[in-house]
PDB file of C-alpha atoms and ligand atoms in Angstrom:
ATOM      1  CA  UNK A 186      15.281 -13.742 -28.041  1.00  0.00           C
ATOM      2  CA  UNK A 187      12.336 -15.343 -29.302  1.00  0.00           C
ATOM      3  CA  UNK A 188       9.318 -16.788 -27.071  1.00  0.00           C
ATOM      4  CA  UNK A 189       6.294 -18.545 -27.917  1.00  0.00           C
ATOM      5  CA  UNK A 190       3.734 -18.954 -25.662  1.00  0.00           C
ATOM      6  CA  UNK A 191       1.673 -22.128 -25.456  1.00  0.00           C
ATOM      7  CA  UNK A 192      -2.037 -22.689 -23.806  1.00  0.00           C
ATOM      8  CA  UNK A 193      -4.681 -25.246 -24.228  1.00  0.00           C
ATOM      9  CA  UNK A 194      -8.058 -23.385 -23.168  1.00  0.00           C
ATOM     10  CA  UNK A 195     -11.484 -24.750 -23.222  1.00  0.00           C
ATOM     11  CA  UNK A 196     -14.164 -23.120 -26.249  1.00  0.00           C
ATOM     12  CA  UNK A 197     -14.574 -20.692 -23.456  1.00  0.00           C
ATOM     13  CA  UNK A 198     -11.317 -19.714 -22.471  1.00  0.00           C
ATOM     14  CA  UNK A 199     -10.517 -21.143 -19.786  1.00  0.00           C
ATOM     15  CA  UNK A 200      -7.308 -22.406 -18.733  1.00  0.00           C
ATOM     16  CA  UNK A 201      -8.574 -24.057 -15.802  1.00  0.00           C
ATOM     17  CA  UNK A 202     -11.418 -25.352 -13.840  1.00  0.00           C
ATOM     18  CA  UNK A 203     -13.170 -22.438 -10.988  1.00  0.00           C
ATOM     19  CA  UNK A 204     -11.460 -25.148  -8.233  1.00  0.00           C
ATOM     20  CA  UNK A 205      -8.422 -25.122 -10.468  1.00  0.00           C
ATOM     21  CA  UNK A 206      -8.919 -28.475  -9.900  1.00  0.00           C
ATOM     22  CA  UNK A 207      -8.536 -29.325 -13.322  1.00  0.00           C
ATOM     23  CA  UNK A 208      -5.923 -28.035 -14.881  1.00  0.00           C
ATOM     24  CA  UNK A 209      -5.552 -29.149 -18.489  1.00  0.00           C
ATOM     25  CA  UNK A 210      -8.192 -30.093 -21.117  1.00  0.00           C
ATOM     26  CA  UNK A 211      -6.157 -31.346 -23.692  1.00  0.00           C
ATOM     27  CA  UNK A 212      -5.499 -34.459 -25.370  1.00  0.00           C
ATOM     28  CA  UNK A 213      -2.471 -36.763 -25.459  1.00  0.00           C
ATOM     29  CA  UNK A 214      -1.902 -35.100 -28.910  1.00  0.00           C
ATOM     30  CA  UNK A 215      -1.620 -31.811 -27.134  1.00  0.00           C
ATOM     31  CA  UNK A 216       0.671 -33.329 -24.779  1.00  0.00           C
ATOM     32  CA  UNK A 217       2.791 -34.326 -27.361  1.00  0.00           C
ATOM     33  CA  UNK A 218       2.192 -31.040 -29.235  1.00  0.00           C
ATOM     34  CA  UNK A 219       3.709 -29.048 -25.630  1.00  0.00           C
ATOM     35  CA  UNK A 220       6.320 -31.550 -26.143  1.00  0.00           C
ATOM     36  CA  UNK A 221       7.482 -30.636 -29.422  1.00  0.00           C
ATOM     37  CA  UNK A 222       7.565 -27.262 -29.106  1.00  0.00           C
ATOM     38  CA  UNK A 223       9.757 -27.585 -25.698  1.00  0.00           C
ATOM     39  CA  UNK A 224      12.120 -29.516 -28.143  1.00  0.00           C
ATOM     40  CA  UNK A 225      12.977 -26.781 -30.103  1.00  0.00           C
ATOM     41  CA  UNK A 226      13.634 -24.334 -26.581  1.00  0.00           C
ATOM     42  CA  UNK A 227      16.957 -23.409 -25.049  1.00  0.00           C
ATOM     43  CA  UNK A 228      14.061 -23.116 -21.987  1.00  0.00           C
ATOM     44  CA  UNK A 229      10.633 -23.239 -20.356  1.00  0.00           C
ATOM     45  CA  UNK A 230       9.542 -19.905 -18.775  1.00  0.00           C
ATOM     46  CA  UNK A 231       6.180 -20.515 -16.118  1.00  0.00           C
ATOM     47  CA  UNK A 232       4.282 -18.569 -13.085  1.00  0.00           C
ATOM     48  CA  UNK A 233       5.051 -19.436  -9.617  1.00  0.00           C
ATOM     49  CA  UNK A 234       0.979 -20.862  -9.341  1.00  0.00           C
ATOM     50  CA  UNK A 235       1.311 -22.619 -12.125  1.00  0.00           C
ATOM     51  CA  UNK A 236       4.214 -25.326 -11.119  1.00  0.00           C
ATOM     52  CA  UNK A 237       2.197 -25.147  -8.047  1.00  0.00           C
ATOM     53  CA  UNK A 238      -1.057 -26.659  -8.899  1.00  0.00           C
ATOM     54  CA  UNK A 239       0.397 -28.859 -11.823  1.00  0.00           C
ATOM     55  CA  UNK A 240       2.965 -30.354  -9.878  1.00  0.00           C
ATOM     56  CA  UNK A 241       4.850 -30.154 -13.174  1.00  0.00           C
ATOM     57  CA  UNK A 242       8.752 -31.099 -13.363  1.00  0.00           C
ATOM     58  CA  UNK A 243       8.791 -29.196 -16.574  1.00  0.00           C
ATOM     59  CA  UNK A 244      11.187 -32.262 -18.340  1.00  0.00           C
ATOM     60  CA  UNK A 245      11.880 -32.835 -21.778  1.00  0.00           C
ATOM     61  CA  UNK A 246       9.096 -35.514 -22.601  1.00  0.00           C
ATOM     62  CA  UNK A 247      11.442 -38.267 -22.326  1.00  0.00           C
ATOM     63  CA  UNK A 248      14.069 -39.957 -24.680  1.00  0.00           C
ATOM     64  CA  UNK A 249      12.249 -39.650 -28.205  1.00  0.00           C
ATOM     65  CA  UNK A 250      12.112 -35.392 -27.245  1.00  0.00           C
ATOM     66  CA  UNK A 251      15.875 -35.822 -25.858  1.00  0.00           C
ATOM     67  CA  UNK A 252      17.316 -37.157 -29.561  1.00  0.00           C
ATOM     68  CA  UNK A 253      15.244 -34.275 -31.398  1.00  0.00           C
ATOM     69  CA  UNK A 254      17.098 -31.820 -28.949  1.00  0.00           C
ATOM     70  CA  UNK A 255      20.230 -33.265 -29.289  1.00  0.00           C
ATOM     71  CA  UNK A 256      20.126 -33.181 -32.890  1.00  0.00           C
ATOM     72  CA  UNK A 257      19.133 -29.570 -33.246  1.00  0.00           C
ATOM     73  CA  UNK A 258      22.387 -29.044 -30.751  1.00  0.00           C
ATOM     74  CA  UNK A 259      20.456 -28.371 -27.999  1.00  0.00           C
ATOM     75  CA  UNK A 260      20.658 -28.947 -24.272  1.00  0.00           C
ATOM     76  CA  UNK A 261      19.494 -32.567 -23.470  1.00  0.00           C
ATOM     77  CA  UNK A 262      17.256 -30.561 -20.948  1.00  0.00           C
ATOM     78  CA  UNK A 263      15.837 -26.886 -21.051  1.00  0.00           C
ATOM     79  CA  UNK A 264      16.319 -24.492 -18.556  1.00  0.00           C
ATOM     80  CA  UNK A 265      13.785 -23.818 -16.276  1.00  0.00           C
ATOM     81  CA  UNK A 266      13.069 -20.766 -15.158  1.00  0.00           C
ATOM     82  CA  UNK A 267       9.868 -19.662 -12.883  1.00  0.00           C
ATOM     83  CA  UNK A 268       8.411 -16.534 -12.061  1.00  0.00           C
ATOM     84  CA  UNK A 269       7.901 -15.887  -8.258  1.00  0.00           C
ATOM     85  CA  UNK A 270       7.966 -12.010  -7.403  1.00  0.00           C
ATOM     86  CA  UNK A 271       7.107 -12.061  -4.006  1.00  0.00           C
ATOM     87  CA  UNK A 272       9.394 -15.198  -3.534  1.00  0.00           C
ATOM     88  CA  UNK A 273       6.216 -17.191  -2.413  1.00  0.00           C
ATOM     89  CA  UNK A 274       6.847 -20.192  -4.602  1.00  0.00           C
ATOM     90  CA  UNK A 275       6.387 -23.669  -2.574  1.00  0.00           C
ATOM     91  CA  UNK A 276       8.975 -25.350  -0.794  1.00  0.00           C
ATOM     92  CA  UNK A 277       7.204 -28.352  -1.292  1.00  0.00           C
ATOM     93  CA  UNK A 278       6.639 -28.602  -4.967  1.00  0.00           C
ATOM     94  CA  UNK A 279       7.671 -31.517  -7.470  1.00  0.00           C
ATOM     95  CA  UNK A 280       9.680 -29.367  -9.403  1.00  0.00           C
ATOM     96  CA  UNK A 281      12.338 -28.829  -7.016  1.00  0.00           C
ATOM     97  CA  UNK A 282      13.069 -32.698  -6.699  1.00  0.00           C
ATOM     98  CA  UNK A 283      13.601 -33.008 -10.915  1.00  0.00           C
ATOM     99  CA  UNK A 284      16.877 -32.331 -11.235  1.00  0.00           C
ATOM    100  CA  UNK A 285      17.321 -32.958 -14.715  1.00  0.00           C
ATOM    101  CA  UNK A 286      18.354 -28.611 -15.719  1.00  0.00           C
ATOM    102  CA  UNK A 287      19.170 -25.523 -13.845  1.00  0.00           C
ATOM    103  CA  UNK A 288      15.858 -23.780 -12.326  1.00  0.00           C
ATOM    104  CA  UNK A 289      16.149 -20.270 -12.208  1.00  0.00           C
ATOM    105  CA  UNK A 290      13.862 -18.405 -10.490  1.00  0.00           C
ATOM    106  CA  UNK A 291      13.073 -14.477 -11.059  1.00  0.00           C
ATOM    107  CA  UNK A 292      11.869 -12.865  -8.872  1.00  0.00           C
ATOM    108  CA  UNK A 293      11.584  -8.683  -7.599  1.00  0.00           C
ATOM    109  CA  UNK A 294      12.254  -6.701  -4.522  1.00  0.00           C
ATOM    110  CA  UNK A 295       8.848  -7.351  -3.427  1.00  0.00           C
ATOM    111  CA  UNK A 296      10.177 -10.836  -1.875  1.00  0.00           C
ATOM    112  CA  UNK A 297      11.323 -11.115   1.512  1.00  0.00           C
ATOM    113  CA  UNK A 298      14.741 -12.003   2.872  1.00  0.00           C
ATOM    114  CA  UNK A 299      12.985 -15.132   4.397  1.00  0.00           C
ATOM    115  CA  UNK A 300      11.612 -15.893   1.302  1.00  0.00           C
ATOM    116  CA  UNK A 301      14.708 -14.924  -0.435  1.00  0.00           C
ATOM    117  CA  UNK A 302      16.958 -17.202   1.494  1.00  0.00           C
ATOM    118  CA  UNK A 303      14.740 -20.165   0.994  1.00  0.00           C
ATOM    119  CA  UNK A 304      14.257 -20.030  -2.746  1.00  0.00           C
ATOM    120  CA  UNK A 305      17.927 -19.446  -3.160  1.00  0.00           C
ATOM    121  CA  UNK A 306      18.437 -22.878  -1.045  1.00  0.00           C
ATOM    122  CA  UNK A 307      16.092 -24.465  -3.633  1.00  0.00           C
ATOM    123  CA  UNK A 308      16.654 -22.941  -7.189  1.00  0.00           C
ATOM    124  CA  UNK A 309      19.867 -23.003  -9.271  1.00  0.00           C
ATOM    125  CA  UNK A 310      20.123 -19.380  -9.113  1.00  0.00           C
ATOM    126  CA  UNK A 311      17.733 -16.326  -8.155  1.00  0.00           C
ATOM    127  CA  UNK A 312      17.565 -13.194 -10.422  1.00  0.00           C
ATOM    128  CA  UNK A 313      16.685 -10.383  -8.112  1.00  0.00           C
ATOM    129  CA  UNK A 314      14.955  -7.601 -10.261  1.00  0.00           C
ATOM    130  CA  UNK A 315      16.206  -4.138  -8.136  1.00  0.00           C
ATOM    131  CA  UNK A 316      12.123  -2.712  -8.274  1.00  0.00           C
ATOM    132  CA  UNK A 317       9.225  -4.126  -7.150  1.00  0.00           C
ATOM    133  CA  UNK A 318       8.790  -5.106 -10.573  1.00  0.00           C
ATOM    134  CA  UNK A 319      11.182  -7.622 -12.490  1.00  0.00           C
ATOM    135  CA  UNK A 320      12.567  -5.840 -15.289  1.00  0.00           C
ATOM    136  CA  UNK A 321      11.501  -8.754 -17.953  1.00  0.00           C
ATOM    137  CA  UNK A 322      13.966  -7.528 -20.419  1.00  0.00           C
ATOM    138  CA  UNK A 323      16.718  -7.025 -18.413  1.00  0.00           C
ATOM    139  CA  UNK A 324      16.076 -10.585 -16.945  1.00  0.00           C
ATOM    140  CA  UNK A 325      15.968 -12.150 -20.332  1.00  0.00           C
ATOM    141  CA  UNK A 326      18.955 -10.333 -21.092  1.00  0.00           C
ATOM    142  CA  UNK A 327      20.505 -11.492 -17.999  1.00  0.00           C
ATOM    143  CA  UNK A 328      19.210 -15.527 -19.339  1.00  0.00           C
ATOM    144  CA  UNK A 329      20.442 -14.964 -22.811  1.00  0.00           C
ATOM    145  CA  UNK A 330      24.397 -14.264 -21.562  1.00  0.00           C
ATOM    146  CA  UNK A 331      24.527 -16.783 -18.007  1.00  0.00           C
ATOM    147  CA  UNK A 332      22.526 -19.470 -20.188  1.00  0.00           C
ATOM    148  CA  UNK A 333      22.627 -19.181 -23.721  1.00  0.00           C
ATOM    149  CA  UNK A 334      18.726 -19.261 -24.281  1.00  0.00           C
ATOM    150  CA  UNK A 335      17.639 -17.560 -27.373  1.00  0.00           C
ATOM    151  CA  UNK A 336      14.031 -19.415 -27.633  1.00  0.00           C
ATOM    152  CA  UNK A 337      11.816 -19.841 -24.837  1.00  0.00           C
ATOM    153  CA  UNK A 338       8.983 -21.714 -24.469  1.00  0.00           C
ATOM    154  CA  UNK A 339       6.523 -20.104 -21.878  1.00  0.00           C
ATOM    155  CA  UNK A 340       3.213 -22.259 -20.466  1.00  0.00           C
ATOM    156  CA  UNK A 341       1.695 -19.618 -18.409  1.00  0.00           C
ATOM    157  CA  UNK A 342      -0.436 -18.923 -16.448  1.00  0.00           C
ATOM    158  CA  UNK A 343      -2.910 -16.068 -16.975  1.00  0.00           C
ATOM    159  CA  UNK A 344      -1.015 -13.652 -14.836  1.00  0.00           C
ATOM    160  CA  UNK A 345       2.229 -14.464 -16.234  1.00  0.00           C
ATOM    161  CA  UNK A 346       0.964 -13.830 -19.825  1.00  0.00           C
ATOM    162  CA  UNK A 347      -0.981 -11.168 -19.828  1.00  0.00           C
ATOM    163  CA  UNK A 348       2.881  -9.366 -18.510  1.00  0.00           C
ATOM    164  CA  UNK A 349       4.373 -11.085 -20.986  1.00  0.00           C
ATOM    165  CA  UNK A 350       1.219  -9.535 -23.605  1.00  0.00           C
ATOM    166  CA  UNK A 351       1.443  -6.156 -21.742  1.00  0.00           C
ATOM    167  CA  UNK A 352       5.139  -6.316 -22.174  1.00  0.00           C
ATOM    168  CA  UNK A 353       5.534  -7.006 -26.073  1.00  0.00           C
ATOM    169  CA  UNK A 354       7.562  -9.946 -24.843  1.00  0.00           C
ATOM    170  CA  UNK A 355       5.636 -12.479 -26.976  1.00  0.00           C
ATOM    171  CA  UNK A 356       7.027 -13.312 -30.587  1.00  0.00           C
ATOM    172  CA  UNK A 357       4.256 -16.791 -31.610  1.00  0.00           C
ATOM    173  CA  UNK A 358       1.393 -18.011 -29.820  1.00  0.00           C
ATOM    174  CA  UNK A 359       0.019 -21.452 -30.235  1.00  0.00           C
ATOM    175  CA  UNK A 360      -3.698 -21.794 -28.682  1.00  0.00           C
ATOM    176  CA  UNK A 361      -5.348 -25.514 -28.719  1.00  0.00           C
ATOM    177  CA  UNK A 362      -9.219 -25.184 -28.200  1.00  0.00           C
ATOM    178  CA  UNK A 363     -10.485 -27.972 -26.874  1.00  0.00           C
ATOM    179  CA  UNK A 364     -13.811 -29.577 -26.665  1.00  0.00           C
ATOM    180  CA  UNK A 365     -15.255 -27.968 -23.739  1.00  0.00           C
ATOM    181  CA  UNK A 366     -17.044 -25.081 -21.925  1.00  0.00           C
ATOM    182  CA  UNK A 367     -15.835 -25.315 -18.049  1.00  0.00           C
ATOM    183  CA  UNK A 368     -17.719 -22.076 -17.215  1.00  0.00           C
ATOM    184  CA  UNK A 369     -16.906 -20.503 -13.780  1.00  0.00           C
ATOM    185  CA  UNK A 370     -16.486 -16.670 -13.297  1.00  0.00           C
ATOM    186  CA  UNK A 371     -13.563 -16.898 -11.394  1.00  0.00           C
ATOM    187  CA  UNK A 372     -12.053 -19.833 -13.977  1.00  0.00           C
ATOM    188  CA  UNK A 373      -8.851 -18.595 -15.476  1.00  0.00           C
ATOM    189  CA  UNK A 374      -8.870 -17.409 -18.787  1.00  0.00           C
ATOM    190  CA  UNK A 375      -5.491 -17.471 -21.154  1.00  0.00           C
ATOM    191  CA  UNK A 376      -4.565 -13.996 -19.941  1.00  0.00           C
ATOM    192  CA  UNK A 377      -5.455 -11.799 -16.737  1.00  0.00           C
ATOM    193  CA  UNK A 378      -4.084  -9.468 -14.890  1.00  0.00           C
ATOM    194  CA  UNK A 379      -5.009  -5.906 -15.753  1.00  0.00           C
ATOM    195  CA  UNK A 380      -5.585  -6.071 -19.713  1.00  0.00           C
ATOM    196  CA  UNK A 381      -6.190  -3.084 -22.274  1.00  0.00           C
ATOM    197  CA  UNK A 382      -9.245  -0.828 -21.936  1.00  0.00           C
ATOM    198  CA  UNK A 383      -9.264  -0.127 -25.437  1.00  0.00           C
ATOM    199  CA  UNK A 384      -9.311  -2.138 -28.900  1.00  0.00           C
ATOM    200  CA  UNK A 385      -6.545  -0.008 -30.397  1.00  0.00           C
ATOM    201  CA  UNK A 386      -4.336  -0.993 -27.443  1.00  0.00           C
ATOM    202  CA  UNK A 387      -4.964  -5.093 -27.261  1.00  0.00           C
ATOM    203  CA  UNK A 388      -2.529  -7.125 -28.878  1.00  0.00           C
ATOM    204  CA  UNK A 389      -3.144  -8.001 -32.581  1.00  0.00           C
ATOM    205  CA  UNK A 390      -2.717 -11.385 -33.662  1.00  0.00           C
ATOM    206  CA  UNK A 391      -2.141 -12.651 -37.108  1.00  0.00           C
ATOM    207  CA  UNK A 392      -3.734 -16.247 -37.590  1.00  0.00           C
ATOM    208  CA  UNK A 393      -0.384 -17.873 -39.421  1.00  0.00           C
ATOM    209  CA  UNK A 394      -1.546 -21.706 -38.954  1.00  0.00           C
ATOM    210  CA  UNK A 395      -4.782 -23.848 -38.076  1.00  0.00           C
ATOM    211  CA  UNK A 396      -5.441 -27.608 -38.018  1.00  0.00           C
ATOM    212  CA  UNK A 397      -8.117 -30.112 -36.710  1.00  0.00           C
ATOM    213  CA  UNK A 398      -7.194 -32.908 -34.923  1.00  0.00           C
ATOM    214  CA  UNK A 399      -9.871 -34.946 -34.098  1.00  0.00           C
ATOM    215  CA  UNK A 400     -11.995 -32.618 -31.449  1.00  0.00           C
ATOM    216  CA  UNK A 401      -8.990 -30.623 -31.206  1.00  0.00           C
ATOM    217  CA  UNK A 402      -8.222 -26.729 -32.975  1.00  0.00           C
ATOM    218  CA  UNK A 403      -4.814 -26.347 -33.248  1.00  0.00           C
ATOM    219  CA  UNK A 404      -4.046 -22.342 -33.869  1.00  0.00           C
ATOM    220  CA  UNK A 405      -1.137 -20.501 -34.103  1.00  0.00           C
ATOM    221  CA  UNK A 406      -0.458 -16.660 -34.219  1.00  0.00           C
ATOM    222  CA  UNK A 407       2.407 -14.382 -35.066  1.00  0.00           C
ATOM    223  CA  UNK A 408       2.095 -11.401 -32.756  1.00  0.00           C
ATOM    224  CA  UNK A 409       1.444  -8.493 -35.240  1.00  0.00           C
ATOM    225  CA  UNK A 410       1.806  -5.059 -32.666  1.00  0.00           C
ATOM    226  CA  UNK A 411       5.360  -6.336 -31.064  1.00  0.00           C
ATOM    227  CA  UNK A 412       8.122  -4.213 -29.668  1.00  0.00           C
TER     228      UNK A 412
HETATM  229  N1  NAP B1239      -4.431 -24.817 -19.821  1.00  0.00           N
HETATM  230  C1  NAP B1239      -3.186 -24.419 -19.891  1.00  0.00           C
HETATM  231  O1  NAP B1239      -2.549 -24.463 -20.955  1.00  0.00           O
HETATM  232  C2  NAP B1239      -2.518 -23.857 -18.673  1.00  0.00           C
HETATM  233  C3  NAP B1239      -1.164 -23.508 -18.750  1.00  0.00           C
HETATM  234  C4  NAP B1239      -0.592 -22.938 -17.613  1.00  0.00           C
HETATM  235  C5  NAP B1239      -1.318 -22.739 -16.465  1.00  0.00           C
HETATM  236  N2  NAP B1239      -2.608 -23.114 -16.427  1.00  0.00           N
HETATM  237  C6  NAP B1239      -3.408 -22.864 -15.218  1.00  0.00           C
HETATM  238  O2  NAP B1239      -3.353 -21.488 -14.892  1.00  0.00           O
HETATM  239  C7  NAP B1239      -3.467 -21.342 -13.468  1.00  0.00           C
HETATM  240  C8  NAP B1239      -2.318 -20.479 -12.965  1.00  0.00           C
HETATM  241  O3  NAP B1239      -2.421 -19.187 -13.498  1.00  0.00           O
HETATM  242  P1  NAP B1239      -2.234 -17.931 -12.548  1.00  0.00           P
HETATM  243  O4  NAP B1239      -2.486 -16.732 -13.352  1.00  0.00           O
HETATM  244  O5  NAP B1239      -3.034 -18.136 -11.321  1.00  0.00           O
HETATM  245  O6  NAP B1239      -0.723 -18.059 -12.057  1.00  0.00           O
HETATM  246  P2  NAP B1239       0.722 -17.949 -12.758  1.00  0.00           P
HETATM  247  O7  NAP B1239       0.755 -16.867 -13.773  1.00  0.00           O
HETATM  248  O8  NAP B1239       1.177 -19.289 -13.137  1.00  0.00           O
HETATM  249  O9  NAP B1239       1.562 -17.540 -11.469  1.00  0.00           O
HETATM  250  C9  NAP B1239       1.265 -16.357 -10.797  1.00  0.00           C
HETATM  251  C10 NAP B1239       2.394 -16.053  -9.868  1.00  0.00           C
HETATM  252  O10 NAP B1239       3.609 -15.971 -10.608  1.00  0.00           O
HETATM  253  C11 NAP B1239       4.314 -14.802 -10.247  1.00  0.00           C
HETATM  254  N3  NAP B1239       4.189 -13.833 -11.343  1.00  0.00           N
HETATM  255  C12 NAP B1239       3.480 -13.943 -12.494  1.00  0.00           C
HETATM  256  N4  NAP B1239       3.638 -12.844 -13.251  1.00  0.00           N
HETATM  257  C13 NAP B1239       4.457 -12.029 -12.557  1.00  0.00           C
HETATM  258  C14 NAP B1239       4.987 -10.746 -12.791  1.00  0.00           C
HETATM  259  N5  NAP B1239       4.712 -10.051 -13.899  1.00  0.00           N
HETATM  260  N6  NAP B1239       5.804 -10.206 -11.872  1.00  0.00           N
HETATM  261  C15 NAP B1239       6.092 -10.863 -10.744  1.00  0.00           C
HETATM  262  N7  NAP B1239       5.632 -12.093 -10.450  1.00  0.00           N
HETATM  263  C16 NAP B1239       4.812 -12.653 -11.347  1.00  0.00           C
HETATM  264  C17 NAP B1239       3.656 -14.297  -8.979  1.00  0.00           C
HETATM  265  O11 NAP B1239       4.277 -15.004  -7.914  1.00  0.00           O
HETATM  266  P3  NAP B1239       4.350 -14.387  -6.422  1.00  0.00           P
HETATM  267  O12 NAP B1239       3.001 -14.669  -5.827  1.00  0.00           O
HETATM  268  O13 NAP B1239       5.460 -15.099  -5.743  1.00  0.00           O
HETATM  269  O14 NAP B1239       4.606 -12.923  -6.586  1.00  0.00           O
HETATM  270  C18 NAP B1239       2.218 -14.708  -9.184  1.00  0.00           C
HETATM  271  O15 NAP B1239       1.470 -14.815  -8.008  1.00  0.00           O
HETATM  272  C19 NAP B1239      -3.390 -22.743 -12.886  1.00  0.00           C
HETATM  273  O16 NAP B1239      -4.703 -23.153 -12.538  1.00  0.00           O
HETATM  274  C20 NAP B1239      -2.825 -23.564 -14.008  1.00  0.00           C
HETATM  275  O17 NAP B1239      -3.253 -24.887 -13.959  1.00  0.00           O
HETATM  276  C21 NAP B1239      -3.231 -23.684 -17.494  1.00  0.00           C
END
């Protein structure tokens, strides 16, 4: 399995506005960048807040992204799959009405049986993880043999990554800084959550690529301290 994590943050880290209002600072070109990279995905991997307050389908990117994947043999679409441990994932989101791909969601024995029942109504199918926490790579494993999905492409958000981070689950990740400072205390940042308390213990990144596009820094990393 391989997963590369995408974010566009702000020059001070932020992934979104205090009133998560605004939820993406980037340009058309780092639309088309997202788009790219879900091209070359068996699937797209996001937290339950994030589909929320995007309202994202989490498509393709249209016919142009659908030849590339069809070319590279892969699914017209990519699998979908949210993260929702306490099953509390809207009813009412846009995502639910795309049907172009399975939507998986995984979730933990955290979530109710009400909540349970509903998401099962709306998803394609609902991992269960037996703790309160979901067993990330038993789920993946789980992905990788229903689904086929050996490269993921995961957009966040902060609480989703820094799991990911804290989990070593994180092969490549691609940061665009763009050309603002949102401020905000409570503003999210790229990754939350509970973090390391010590240097030796954060995740070391090895800068692999870096271009400019117009106001735009385009970074990538290779994940140094992995599994
Ligand atoms: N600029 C960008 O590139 C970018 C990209 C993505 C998102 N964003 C922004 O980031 C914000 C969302 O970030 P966020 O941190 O608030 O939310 P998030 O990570 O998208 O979703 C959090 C929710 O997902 C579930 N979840 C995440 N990690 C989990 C884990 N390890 N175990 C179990 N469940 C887990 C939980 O759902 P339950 O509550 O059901 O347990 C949790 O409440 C939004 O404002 C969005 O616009 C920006």
């Amino acid at each position: 399995m391989y997963i590369l994590l995408n974010m566009a943050m702000t020059a001070d880290g932020k992934i979104a506005t205090e009133s998560r209002k605004v939820t993406s600072f980037g340009s058309p070109r780092d639309l088309a960048h997202l788009y790219e990279l879900r091209a070359t995905a068996d699937a797209i991997f996001c937290g339950a807040r994030t589909v929320e307050e995007t309202g994202a389908t989490l498509g393709n990117g249209g016919d142009e992204y659908t030849q590339i994947r069809l070319k590279q043999r892969l699914q017209a679409y990519p699998v979908r799959v949210v993260v929702s441990g306490e099953g509390s994932i809207s009813s009412t989101i846009p995502l639910w009405n795309a049907h172009s791909s399975p939507i998986i969601v995984f979730t933990s024995g955290r979530a109710s049986k009400a909540n349970l029942e509903r998401i099962r109504k709306l998803a394609t199918e609902v991992w269960v993880s037996p703790g309160d926490e979901i067993d990330f790579p038993e789920a993946l494993k789980w992905l990788a043999t229903s689904y086929g999905v050996g490269r993921i492409v995961a957009e966040g958000g902060a609480t989703l990554n820094d799991t990911l981070f804290r989990s070593h689950l994180i092969d490549e990740l691609h940061v665009t800084i763009c050309p603002y400072l949102a401020g905000g205390k409570n503003a999210p940042t790229l990754s939350e959550g509970k973090g390391w308390s010590r240097l030796g213990q954060a995740t070391r990144l090895r800068l692999h690529q870096k271009s400019r596009r117009k106001g735009e820094l385009y970074l990538v990393y290779r994940i140094q301290s992995n599994r």
